[in-house]
Amino acid sequence: MDNKDFHIDKEEVISESIKEAYERNLEEERLEYTKNVIKAEILKYISKRKEFGQYILEYRKNVLDEYREDEDKITEYFDHERFVKEEAFKTIDRRLKELVILENAPYFGRVDFTELDSEDEETIYIGRFGLTPEGTYEPLVVDWRAPIAALFYSGKLGKATYKAPVGEIEADVLLKRQFIIKRGQLTGMFDSAAEVKDDILQLVLSENSSQKLKDIVMTIQEEQDNIIRQPRTKTVVVNGVAGSGKTTIALHRVAYLLYNYRDILQDKVLILGPNSIFMEYISMVLPSLGEVGVKQRTFKDYAMELLNIEHIMPFKEYMEKVLAGDKELLEDIGLKNSPQFIEILDEKLMELDTDYFKAKDVYLEDILIISAKEIEELFTVHYHNLPLFRRSRKARRIIFSKIKDVRDDLIRKVQREYKQKIASMSPEQLNAQGSQLEFMRRSKIREILRASLNTKEALSWLDNPSVMEIYDKMNGGRELIYDDLAPLLYISLKLKGRLSKEDIRHVVIDEAQDYSNLQFRVIKEITNCSSMTIVGDVNQRLLPYAEAVPMTELSTVFKEFGIEYFTLEKSYRSTREIMEYANRYLKDSKAVPLVRSGEEVKEVGYKEEAELKELIRECLEQYKNRGYENTAVIVRDLTQLNYLRDLIKGEIPIRVVDDEDLIFAGGTVLMPSYYAKGLEFDAVVIIDVIQSNNIIDNNINYVMCSRALHELTVIKKS
């Protein structure tokens, strides 16, 4: 390179540096302006809340003065006031919380673009929440869920589209800029000509994990954003590798749907997760996105509540038997998760439908109330579309009504005869026989009433049996397990009809790889909703199965749904070294690690207990010295966990997570594989992985390995 070339390059560098400084200065000025607007908005909302409170107090005083003597009016007012106050304060408080969050970080992205057939360049800033100051029409900050924000999450610069209420809009994206803003200060700024978020994504992924799952609004990738923004009426099924963001995508999709269809979905979304530890772990994502009122439950709790049952085999005991290879339980699980079991249930239901209620002629004394043929017609003709137990209740009400009509006719006849006799008697006869006639009248009426009660009691054959009793006979009296819940719900639905009065419009199912075909069916029938978001990873199924994993073949269950399948192969959670190690346990659908390198996975051998204890201590101390806040020692099952607990008790500070009702609070924990599923840690120690060709064993190993973000150590007996 000659001096001339060097001089030109140097000038270009200086020019570029000046331009960057100028751009940063402009962005800092814009940030300050936005913060000032937010502060002003916060003050306005605080004032609104104060004014509203004062108005309520004054109006209350006036009502109390005016209706002092009318308790009903005062009660009516306070009921109305409570409703108005709750709704108004809910709106004000929600907005205040959003503004306080925006004050610290108003936005994280910027897009410059022109729309088709327009030469005007437009600029939008993307934030966690939107901000349009009162009295203006142009948003200062656009909510990440708004349709136009899709331009920020799309691929490269150039031609792009976004879906607006008026249809699909074409745009030419000229600039994508990312910001890191902390405590109101601009600490980082990146322009990207390729896929947005590359620099920030690496930065975020390099951070330590937290006690709760975090939102990803700053780093949503294009393939993830595409799933999040799928139409509300679509049922989205995502099969994604460990660390691909499945759960986070599902939760952000809920936030997106609520933002765009709040009038339809508010308080009508149900999230079903695998266990309480997982539900606690994800509990802060939606609130951080400003969404509350979303129902979050485990399938077990949801089903037991609907069935009104209090006990099934605890999840811990269930999984321990599965991992121990309990032959009887595994065969039971295999049967109850098979298509053949649905046929068995249908056969039992058909048997009940045809044979359970044996119709008989119904008499009151010697009067035929209703014939067996007529009763059969009630079941098979008039009400054949109703569930069986509702048919029996309907028939019972009709028969009871007919019994009442005949009973009342008989009593009226007795009354008429009595009056006729009284009317035909002289005063002397009445004086001599009146008491006897009254006694006879009452006796006959009592006999009719007794006969009526006997007739009703004889209809006990119309009593609905207990669903639990029916299923218990089918189940051979065995203890109920997790896999009995779906069959019980299925039978209840077929015999009783609707089980829940909750209005559910959208269902999210997480860890869906462990769901049976029947579970999907009953969830659809119970909620009667027309769209779902279903996410899972077939490689993390820990239950035995002989055929295809049901979540991959949902078109057979949701025939009338518009189903869209997505596969996520990129893993964002772990380093390349960790995911390549975890991939050893997979035959197909291996994870594609993001290019984020770290330490090689360490495999360490031990011979004696003392050596094992020292290795665990050294690993955890190293992790602590490297600043890792959340670390885990993961073992296959409770046998290993109890052995380790006793081995390190009192010597190595660690929290044991051996029950799903324990609240996950981060730190250093010891837990079995099945509780670790869905969680993530800065660093993980795995003890004694089992090497086998068994798919469940390999899936367990894959789950344990893929929990680690930055470092993984595998300790094996040598």
XYZ file of C-alpha atoms in Angstrom:
718
model
C 0.000 0.000 0.000
C 1.499 3.396 -0.980
C 1.193 6.619 1.013
C -1.645 7.858 -1.196
C -3.766 4.756 -0.537
C -3.034 4.960 3.181
C -4.017 8.639 3.228
C -7.376 7.879 1.546
C -8.114 4.979 3.936
C -7.237 7.123 6.910
C -9.542 9.894 5.704
C -12.359 7.385 5.205
C -11.893 6.046 8.737
C -11.936 9.565 10.191
C -15.008 10.442 8.129
C -16.777 7.271 9.258
C -15.836 7.950 12.856
C -17.227 11.508 12.672
C -20.430 10.175 11.118
C -20.832 7.592 13.895
C -20.260 10.252 16.562
C -22.788 12.523 14.872
C -25.369 9.727 14.630
C -24.832 8.766 18.262
C -25.252 12.372 19.341
C -28.555 12.581 17.452
C -29.759 9.342 19.055
C -28.807 10.569 22.537
C -30.770 13.787 21.937
C -33.737 11.763 20.701
C -33.512 9.511 23.757
C -33.529 12.499 26.116
C -36.542 13.966 24.331
C -38.398 10.639 24.574
C -37.582 10.295 28.271
C -38.912 13.792 28.931
C -42.148 12.968 27.116
C -42.471 9.764 29.156
C -41.926 11.665 32.413
C -44.626 14.133 31.404
C -46.983 11.262 30.569
C -46.283 9.635 33.942
C -47.168 12.870 35.729
C -50.384 13.145 33.696
C -51.443 9.628 34.639
C -50.612 10.170 38.305
C -52.726 13.331 38.179
C -55.522 11.414 36.436
C -55.521 8.793 39.131
C -55.623 11.453 41.829
C -58.449 13.369 40.113
C -60.412 10.200 39.598
C -60.026 9.243 43.247
C -61.169 12.711 44.339
C -64.179 12.543 42.022
C -65.187 9.185 43.486
C -64.952 10.546 47.044
C -67.056 13.624 46.291
C -69.676 11.675 44.379
C -69.848 9.118 47.181
C -70.481 11.889 49.719
C -73.315 13.278 47.598
C -74.937 9.854 47.233
C -74.713 9.187 50.972
C -76.333 12.547 51.709
C -79.116 12.096 49.150
C -80.029 8.480 49.907
C -79.245 8.353 53.606
C -82.564 6.601 54.349
C -82.525 4.253 51.339
C -80.182 1.311 52.002
C -80.944 -0.363 48.657
C -79.905 2.749 46.706
C -76.678 3.069 48.701
C -75.842 -0.628 48.174
C -76.562 -0.311 44.452
C -74.282 2.732 44.235
C -71.355 1.043 45.993
C -71.641 -2.033 43.749
C -71.539 0.230 40.685
C -68.751 2.363 42.129
C -66.616 -0.669 42.829
C -66.941 -1.831 39.229
C -66.189 1.603 37.753
C -63.283 2.173 40.109
C -61.731 -1.221 39.398
C -61.983 -0.808 35.637
C -60.674 2.773 35.603
C -57.841 2.130 38.014
C -56.937 -1.053 36.153
C -56.485 0.934 32.935
C -54.561 3.775 34.620
C -52.300 1.467 36.641
C -51.546 -0.686 33.622
C -50.449 2.350 31.634
C -48.413 3.751 34.534
C -46.512 0.465 34.879
C -45.765 0.479 31.156
C -44.526 4.094 31.257
C -42.259 3.408 34.253
C -40.664 0.504 32.341
C -40.291 2.667 29.224
C -38.586 5.399 31.236
C -35.607 3.098 31.856
C -35.472 1.788 28.278
C -37.901 3.547 25.914
C -36.986 1.455 22.878
C -34.468 -1.048 21.543
C -34.722 -0.691 17.786
C -35.164 1.698 14.910
C -36.256 1.116 11.314
C -36.013 3.592 8.426
C -38.095 2.669 5.392
C -40.189 3.867 2.491
C -43.498 2.323 1.522
C -44.275 1.263 -2.032
C -45.408 4.147 -4.265
C -44.099 6.670 -1.759
C -40.783 8.506 -1.719
C -41.227 9.776 1.843
C -38.757 8.171 4.207
C -40.297 7.130 7.523
C -38.625 6.270 10.838
C -40.096 4.234 13.673
C -38.632 3.315 17.043
C -39.591 -0.083 18.473
C -40.118 -0.613 22.213
C -41.560 -3.032 24.727
C -44.712 -0.870 24.816
C -46.064 1.799 22.512
C -46.150 5.510 23.290
C -48.357 8.072 21.590
C -48.488 11.273 23.689
C -51.922 12.746 24.347
C -53.027 15.176 21.655
C -50.782 13.617 18.981
C -51.399 11.003 16.326
C -47.910 9.794 15.436
C -46.448 7.216 17.855
C -43.189 8.236 19.472
C -42.506 4.553 20.201
C -44.164 1.636 18.394
C -45.116 -1.460 20.407
C -43.107 -4.506 19.266
C -46.410 -6.324 18.688
C -47.750 -3.739 16.240
C -47.924 -4.995 12.631
C -45.402 -2.455 11.327
C -42.821 -3.607 13.911
C -42.426 -6.789 11.852
C -40.050 -4.756 9.631
C -37.565 -4.711 12.526
C -37.628 -8.483 12.933
C -37.515 -9.338 9.216
C -34.335 -10.398 7.421
C -31.959 -8.154 5.503
C -32.295 -4.586 4.329
C -34.307 -4.026 1.179
C -37.725 -5.268 0.161
C -39.976 -6.442 3.000
C -43.672 -6.691 3.832
C -45.831 -6.393 6.918
C -49.481 -7.246 7.496
C -51.614 -4.231 8.338
C -55.379 -4.169 8.958
C -55.853 -2.971 5.370
C -53.782 -5.840 3.971
C -50.159 -6.609 3.181
C -47.941 -3.534 2.820
C -44.708 -3.563 0.824
C -41.776 -1.513 2.067
C -38.136 -0.855 1.300
C -36.112 -1.099 4.528
C -33.214 1.379 4.449
C -31.816 1.100 7.981
C -32.074 -1.183 11.003
C -30.516 0.081 14.184
C -30.326 -1.662 17.559
C -29.867 0.044 20.902
C -28.758 -1.008 24.336
C -30.334 1.391 26.820
C -29.842 0.866 30.532
C -31.246 3.111 33.247
C -32.138 5.640 30.582
C -28.609 5.830 29.159
C -27.571 4.813 25.644
C -24.739 2.316 26.194
C -24.651 0.645 22.787
C -25.773 1.227 19.202
C -25.503 -1.134 16.225
C -26.485 -0.801 12.572
C -27.111 -4.041 10.735
C -27.244 -4.673 7.015
C -27.770 -8.395 7.561
C -30.211 -10.062 9.959
C -31.004 -7.727 12.786
C -29.842 -8.409 16.329
C -26.669 -10.400 15.530
C -24.463 -8.280 17.785
C -27.021 -7.883 20.542
C -28.036 -11.537 20.305
C -24.461 -12.627 21.001
C -24.299 -10.126 23.846
C -27.543 -11.352 25.418
C -26.717 -15.033 24.986
C -23.382 -14.505 26.689
C -25.119 -13.170 29.799
C -25.862 -15.325 32.813
C -29.223 -17.007 33.216
C -31.776 -15.720 35.708
C -34.148 -17.298 38.211
C -37.068 -16.830 35.819
C -37.413 -17.117 32.072
C -36.981 -13.691 30.428
C -38.731 -12.083 27.493
C -36.803 -11.783 24.214
C -38.364 -8.726 22.563
C -34.895 -7.318 21.774
C -33.620 -10.490 20.135
C -36.556 -12.175 18.423
C -35.260 -13.815 15.266
C -37.075 -13.713 11.932
C -38.156 -17.374 12.071
C -39.419 -16.857 15.633
C -41.232 -13.638 14.740
C -42.948 -15.393 11.846
C -44.446 -17.916 14.288
C -45.409 -15.253 16.836
C -47.315 -13.238 14.216
C -49.285 -16.117 12.706
C -53.021 -15.303 12.355
C -55.164 -15.719 15.460
C -57.318 -18.372 13.803
C -54.334 -20.597 12.990
C -53.260 -23.490 15.196
C -49.491 -23.273 15.384
C -47.489 -26.451 16.079
C -43.778 -25.976 16.773
C -41.305 -28.840 17.037
C -38.096 -27.186 18.187
C -34.779 -28.414 19.497
C -33.624 -27.629 23.026
C -32.812 -23.935 23.326
C -34.675 -22.887 20.176
C -36.965 -20.613 22.188
C -40.170 -22.656 21.882
C -41.599 -21.645 25.242
C -40.604 -18.018 24.826
C -42.141 -17.942 21.344
C -45.404 -19.362 22.713
C -45.550 -16.742 25.484
C -44.703 -13.890 23.114
C -47.383 -15.158 20.738
C -49.881 -14.870 23.617
C -48.731 -11.273 24.226
C -48.997 -10.525 20.485
C -52.513 -11.986 20.235
C -53.706 -10.141 23.339
C -52.332 -6.851 22.013
C -54.073 -7.222 18.657
C -57.265 -9.042 19.764
C -57.731 -7.923 23.355
C -61.509 -7.568 23.035
C -61.753 -11.223 21.997
C -59.037 -12.866 24.116
C -58.716 -10.844 27.338
C -58.873 -13.292 30.308
C -59.682 -16.098 27.852
C -56.227 -17.634 27.249
C -55.143 -20.868 28.958
C -51.520 -22.035 29.195
C -50.922 -25.692 30.075
C -47.438 -26.640 31.284
C -45.783 -29.858 32.513
C -45.244 -29.223 36.229
C -45.320 -26.539 38.913
C -41.557 -25.907 38.804
C -41.775 -25.081 35.100
C -44.894 -22.926 35.570
C -43.121 -20.925 38.273
C -40.069 -20.552 36.015
C -42.075 -18.984 33.154
C -44.370 -16.972 35.416
C -42.769 -13.542 34.838
C -42.571 -13.451 31.033
C -46.139 -12.273 30.369
C -46.196 -9.745 33.253
C -42.926 -8.289 31.906
C -44.762 -7.782 28.613
C -47.641 -6.062 30.412
C -50.030 -9.007 30.234
C -51.947 -10.286 33.248
C -55.074 -12.400 33.573
C -53.725 -15.319 31.527
C -54.626 -18.637 33.148
C -51.524 -20.800 33.732
C -51.938 -24.377 34.989
C -50.474 -27.828 34.688
C -52.564 -30.323 32.739
C -52.723 -32.501 35.868
C -54.169 -29.720 38.053
C -56.578 -28.625 35.324
C -57.885 -32.166 34.777
C -58.166 -33.022 38.484
C -60.122 -29.835 39.101
C -62.582 -30.649 36.309
C -62.948 -34.255 37.476
C -63.160 -33.286 41.143
C -60.589 -35.887 42.166
C -57.940 -35.307 44.793
C -55.317 -37.992 44.262
C -53.334 -39.635 41.515
C -49.876 -41.166 41.695
C -47.480 -38.258 42.402
C -45.508 -37.131 39.335
C -42.231 -37.869 41.114
C -43.216 -41.483 41.882
C -44.603 -41.872 38.365
C -41.398 -40.677 36.670
C -39.218 -42.758 38.994
C -41.082 -45.906 37.992
C -40.811 -44.957 34.324
C -37.056 -44.407 34.609
C -36.649 -47.621 36.617
C -38.303 -49.531 33.772
C -41.332 -50.703 35.794
C -42.727 -53.206 33.270
C -46.341 -53.135 34.479
C -46.488 -49.332 34.527
C -44.789 -48.973 31.142
C -47.260 -51.399 29.572
C -50.123 -49.471 31.184
C -48.772 -46.151 29.866
C -48.242 -47.651 26.422
C -51.824 -48.918 26.279
C -53.413 -45.711 27.557
C -51.465 -43.592 25.069
C -52.373 -45.795 22.104
C -55.153 -45.320 19.512
C -56.433 -48.768 20.561
C -57.297 -47.464 24.017
C -59.652 -44.881 22.508
C -61.415 -47.803 20.810
C -61.674 -49.593 24.180
C -63.207 -46.476 25.740
C -65.654 -46.100 22.851
C -66.711 -49.757 23.212
C -67.365 -49.210 26.925
C -69.379 -46.080 26.170
C -71.401 -47.975 23.558
C -72.052 -50.727 26.087
C -73.273 -48.176 28.619
C -75.441 -46.510 25.995
C -77.220 -49.726 25.045
C -77.229 -51.765 28.251
C -76.882 -49.597 31.344
C -80.405 -48.158 31.621
C -82.908 -51.026 31.323
C -86.298 -49.375 30.836
C -89.307 -50.666 32.836
C -92.998 -49.804 32.915
C -93.677 -47.210 35.598
C -96.856 -47.533 37.690
C -98.428 -45.474 40.433
C -100.614 -47.950 42.257
C -102.272 -49.706 39.297
C -102.087 -46.770 36.891
C -99.482 -46.918 34.088
C -97.520 -43.671 34.192
C -95.223 -44.376 31.251
C -94.361 -47.568 29.414
C -90.885 -49.023 28.967
C -91.263 -48.459 25.221
C -91.937 -44.755 25.734
C -88.907 -44.462 28.022
C -86.737 -46.197 25.417
C -87.986 -43.693 22.842
C -86.905 -40.834 25.127
C -83.383 -42.306 25.115
C -83.130 -43.433 21.509
C -85.327 -40.975 19.580
C -86.279 -37.733 21.312
C -82.998 -37.029 23.159
C -80.534 -39.326 21.390
C -78.218 -36.359 20.613
C -77.687 -35.587 24.315
C -74.890 -37.263 26.331
C -76.155 -40.392 28.094
C -76.227 -38.967 31.624
C -78.092 -35.868 30.456
C -80.601 -38.143 28.693
C -81.213 -40.067 31.905
C -81.700 -36.836 33.870
C -84.072 -35.545 31.184
C -86.050 -38.823 31.235
C -86.117 -38.754 35.026
C -87.545 -35.216 35.078
C -90.227 -36.143 32.534
C -91.246 -39.285 34.453
C -91.288 -37.398 37.754
C -93.523 -34.774 36.158
C -95.905 -37.477 34.929
C -95.963 -39.099 38.384
C -96.828 -35.716 39.912
C -99.653 -35.180 37.421
C -101.217 -38.597 38.181
C -100.639 -38.154 41.924
C -102.363 -34.750 41.866
C -105.293 -36.223 39.866
C -105.733 -38.986 42.440
C -105.619 -36.515 45.323
C -108.142 -34.258 43.586
C -110.412 -37.295 43.104
C -110.223 -38.073 46.841
C -110.987 -34.436 47.624
C -114.019 -34.442 45.268
C -115.424 -37.648 46.734
C -114.993 -36.295 50.241
C -116.751 -33.029 49.413
C -119.607 -34.869 47.678
C -120.188 -37.070 50.717
C -120.075 -34.121 53.088
C -122.537 -32.207 50.890
C -124.982 -35.136 50.831
C -125.040 -35.634 54.612
C -127.498 -34.148 57.101
C -126.196 -32.183 60.084
C -126.798 -35.216 62.300
C -124.897 -37.559 59.934
C -122.103 -35.018 59.607
C -121.850 -34.750 63.358
C -121.709 -38.536 63.728
C -119.444 -39.457 60.773
C -117.587 -36.264 59.879
C -114.474 -37.058 61.888
C -114.284 -40.555 60.393
C -114.607 -39.217 56.844
C -111.839 -36.642 57.474
C -109.597 -39.408 58.831
C -110.277 -41.545 55.744
C -109.581 -38.586 53.427
C -106.226 -37.943 55.024
C -105.344 -41.635 55.043
C -106.060 -41.996 51.319
C -103.990 -38.905 50.516
C -101.126 -40.271 52.627
C -101.372 -43.597 50.776
C -101.205 -41.795 47.421
C -98.197 -39.745 48.541
C -96.483 -42.891 49.884
C -97.209 -44.737 46.637
C -95.812 -41.767 44.708
C -92.594 -41.816 46.751
C -92.292 -45.590 46.298
C -92.683 -45.185 42.541
C -89.937 -42.543 42.473
C -87.649 -44.675 44.612
C -88.180 -47.568 42.235
C -86.659 -45.393 39.494
C -83.200 -45.789 41.052
C -82.233 -47.637 37.856
C -82.248 -44.162 36.239
C -79.591 -42.858 38.652
C -76.357 -41.910 36.906
C -73.404 -43.992 38.033
C -70.128 -42.330 39.061
C -67.662 -41.882 36.202
C -64.945 -42.871 38.663
C -66.769 -46.129 39.448
C -67.119 -46.954 35.751
C -63.451 -46.237 35.043
C -62.244 -47.953 38.218
C -63.786 -51.212 37.001
C -62.090 -50.783 33.622
C -58.811 -49.967 35.364
C -58.903 -53.007 37.621
C -58.955 -50.902 40.782
C -55.373 -49.694 40.288
C -54.077 -46.362 41.554
C -54.789 -43.584 39.092
C -51.804 -42.262 37.147
C -51.232 -39.194 34.969
C -52.279 -41.179 31.878
C -55.712 -41.906 33.382
C -56.708 -38.236 33.410
C -57.368 -37.924 29.670
C -59.485 -41.135 29.538
C -61.472 -39.967 32.566
C -62.088 -36.592 30.907
C -63.055 -38.359 27.675
C -65.633 -40.559 29.413
C -66.966 -37.595 31.405
C -67.388 -35.540 28.238
C -69.215 -38.338 26.458
C -71.499 -39.092 29.403
C -72.054 -35.619 30.865
C -71.330 -33.128 28.095
C -69.594 -29.841 28.841
C -67.326 -29.980 31.912
C -66.145 -26.374 32.219
C -67.963 -23.057 32.258
C -64.749 -21.103 31.598
C -64.697 -19.160 28.356
C -61.404 -20.173 26.704
C -60.621 -18.810 23.226
C -56.958 -19.820 22.867
C -54.901 -22.617 24.438
C -51.115 -22.874 24.703
C -49.664 -26.344 25.313
C -45.997 -26.543 26.290
C -43.866 -29.709 26.418
C -46.476 -31.105 24.018
C -44.244 -34.012 22.978
C -45.454 -35.831 26.120
C -49.158 -35.438 25.269
C -51.230 -38.316 23.940
C -53.661 -38.148 21.062
C -56.474 -38.398 23.610
C -55.151 -35.466 25.657
C -55.276 -33.200 22.615
C -58.817 -34.382 21.896
C -60.191 -33.701 25.361
C -58.519 -30.273 25.596
C -60.174 -29.329 22.312
C -63.598 -30.553 23.471
C -63.400 -29.050 26.974
C -62.329 -25.590 25.835
C -64.176 -25.630 22.506
C -61.646 -23.091 21.220
C -60.744 -22.959 17.552
C -57.025 -22.170 17.759
C -54.029 -23.259 19.805
C -50.289 -22.751 20.109
C -48.581 -26.112 20.646
C -44.834 -26.381 21.267
C -42.539 -29.255 22.116
C -39.457 -31.252 21.155
C -39.883 -34.873 20.088
C -36.315 -35.510 21.259
C -37.290 -34.611 24.828
C -40.132 -37.115 25.188
C -39.426 -39.103 28.345
C -42.439 -41.420 28.083
C -42.481 -44.633 26.034
C -44.259 -44.604 22.702
C -44.505 -47.112 19.873
C -45.810 -44.912 17.073
C -45.293 -41.334 15.892
C -45.355 -38.631 18.578
C -48.969 -37.324 18.466
C -47.992 -33.629 18.352
C -46.516 -34.216 14.895
C -49.777 -35.644 13.524
C -52.424 -33.300 14.884
C -54.252 -32.957 11.580
C -56.078 -36.178 12.495
C -57.296 -34.669 15.789
C -57.986 -31.072 14.749
C -59.464 -31.775 11.336
C -61.368 -28.485 11.117
C -58.431 -26.379 12.379
C -56.081 -24.477 10.107
C -52.832 -26.060 11.300
C -49.394 -24.662 10.494
C -46.343 -26.787 11.380
C -42.952 -25.256 12.133
C -39.588 -26.853 12.823
C -36.903 -24.943 14.727
C -33.413 -26.407 14.378
C -31.289 -23.533 15.693
C -30.365 -23.638 19.364
C -29.739 -20.228 20.925
C -29.313 -21.377 24.522
C -26.076 -23.326 24.655
C -22.601 -22.903 23.217
C -21.614 -24.794 20.080
C -19.506 -27.198 22.157
C -22.395 -28.082 24.487
C -24.929 -28.626 21.691
C -22.532 -30.748 19.648
C -22.010 -32.873 22.736
C -25.791 -33.120 23.358
C -26.341 -34.044 19.697
C -24.455 -37.304 20.306
C -27.593 -38.671 21.891
C -29.853 -37.890 18.923
C -30.310 -39.963 15.796
C -32.394 -37.457 13.855
C -33.423 -33.786 14.081
C -30.129 -32.697 15.584
C -29.814 -29.161 16.902
C -27.906 -26.594 14.857
C -25.923 -24.539 17.393
C -25.601 -20.806 16.943
C -21.976 -19.833 16.437
C -21.271 -18.995 20.052
C -18.197 -20.789 21.257
C -17.230 -21.554 24.820
C -15.382 -24.073 26.932
C -15.131 -27.659 25.735
C -17.417 -30.083 27.562
C -15.390 -31.750 30.317
C -15.685 -35.480 30.917
C -14.147 -36.503 34.236
C -13.856 -39.958 35.737
C -13.943 -41.028 39.393
C -13.468 -44.275 41.290
C -14.263 -43.589 44.941
C -16.981 -41.596 46.738
C -14.447 -39.174 48.168
C -13.161 -38.464 44.660
C -16.704 -37.846 43.372
C -17.445 -35.452 46.221
C -14.234 -33.516 45.578
C -14.939 -33.290 41.840
C -18.415 -31.854 42.486
C -16.977 -29.347 44.970
C -14.268 -28.242 42.513
C -16.751 -27.824 39.643
C -19.193 -25.751 41.668
C -16.429 -23.572 43.098
C -15.023 -22.947 39.600
C -18.483 -22.015 38.363
C -18.943 -19.631 41.281
C -15.534 -18.006 40.710
C -16.498 -17.417 37.063
C -19.534 -15.433 38.176
C -22.197 -17.989 37.338
C -25.271 -17.324 39.458
C -27.465 -20.292 38.518
C -25.837 -23.716 38.384
C -27.223 -27.221 38.625
C -26.092 -30.727 39.447
C -28.473 -32.899 37.426
C -28.908 -36.614 37.982
C -31.061 -39.160 36.240
C -33.396 -40.101 39.099
C -34.154 -39.886 42.824
C -31.957 -42.859 43.701
C -28.933 -40.951 42.452
C -30.215 -37.717 43.992
C -30.626 -39.246 47.471
C -27.206 -40.873 47.210
C -25.588 -37.530 46.333
C -27.611 -35.644 48.937
C -26.219 -37.914 51.656
C -22.724 -37.782 50.178
C -22.375 -33.976 50.154
C -24.729 -33.113 53.021
C -23.318 -30.373 55.211
C -20.181 -30.019 53.075
C -21.307 -28.518 49.771
C -23.979 -25.780 49.908
C -26.693 -26.821 47.472
C -30.492 -26.681 47.353
C -32.238 -29.961 46.618
C -35.227 -29.751 44.250
C -37.004 -33.084 44.643
C -40.634 -32.005 44.686
C -42.603 -30.148 42.021
C -44.302 -27.971 44.625
C -40.981 -26.346 45.544
C -40.558 -22.841 44.141
C -37.645 -22.601 41.710
C -35.456 -19.772 42.978
C -32.195 -20.270 41.105
C -28.810 -20.485 42.847
C -27.039 -23.850 43.005
C -29.451 -26.770 42.881
C -29.473 -30.559 42.777
C -32.382 -32.032 40.812
C -33.499 -35.086 38.824
C -33.647 -34.964 35.022
C -37.437 -34.738 34.710
C -37.646 -31.573 36.839
C -34.845 -29.929 34.846
C -36.743 -30.188 31.562
C -37.586 -26.713 30.242
C -35.173 -24.932 32.612
C -31.760 -23.443 31.867
C -28.631 -22.806 33.942
C -25.349 -20.989 33.448
C -23.428 -24.194 34.055
C -24.362 -27.807 34.693
C -22.742 -30.852 36.260
C -24.172 -34.214 35.182
C -23.436 -37.334 37.217
C -23.273 -40.807 35.640
C -25.075 -40.582 32.296
C -26.338 -43.956 31.113
C -24.917 -45.118 27.800
C -27.476 -47.243 25.938
C -29.349 -47.586 22.674
C -32.649 -47.012 24.483
C -34.341 -43.932 23.027
C -35.696 -42.802 26.422
C -32.223 -43.011 28.017
C -30.753 -41.011 25.145
C -33.535 -38.419 25.385
C -32.839 -38.061 29.118
C -29.144 -37.503 28.444
C -30.008 -34.954 25.755
C -32.315 -33.097 28.155
C -29.694 -32.989 30.913
C -26.884 -31.792 28.621
C -28.939 -29.097 26.905
C -29.808 -27.291 30.153
C -26.381 -25.602 30.225
C -25.802 -22.181 28.674
C -22.045 -21.747 29.053
C -20.351 -24.766 30.618
C -21.042 -28.470 31.027
C -19.145 -31.047 33.052
C -19.986 -34.767 32.883
C -18.702 -36.876 35.781
C -18.640 -40.636 35.162
C -17.594 -43.638 37.184
C -14.430 -45.059 35.638
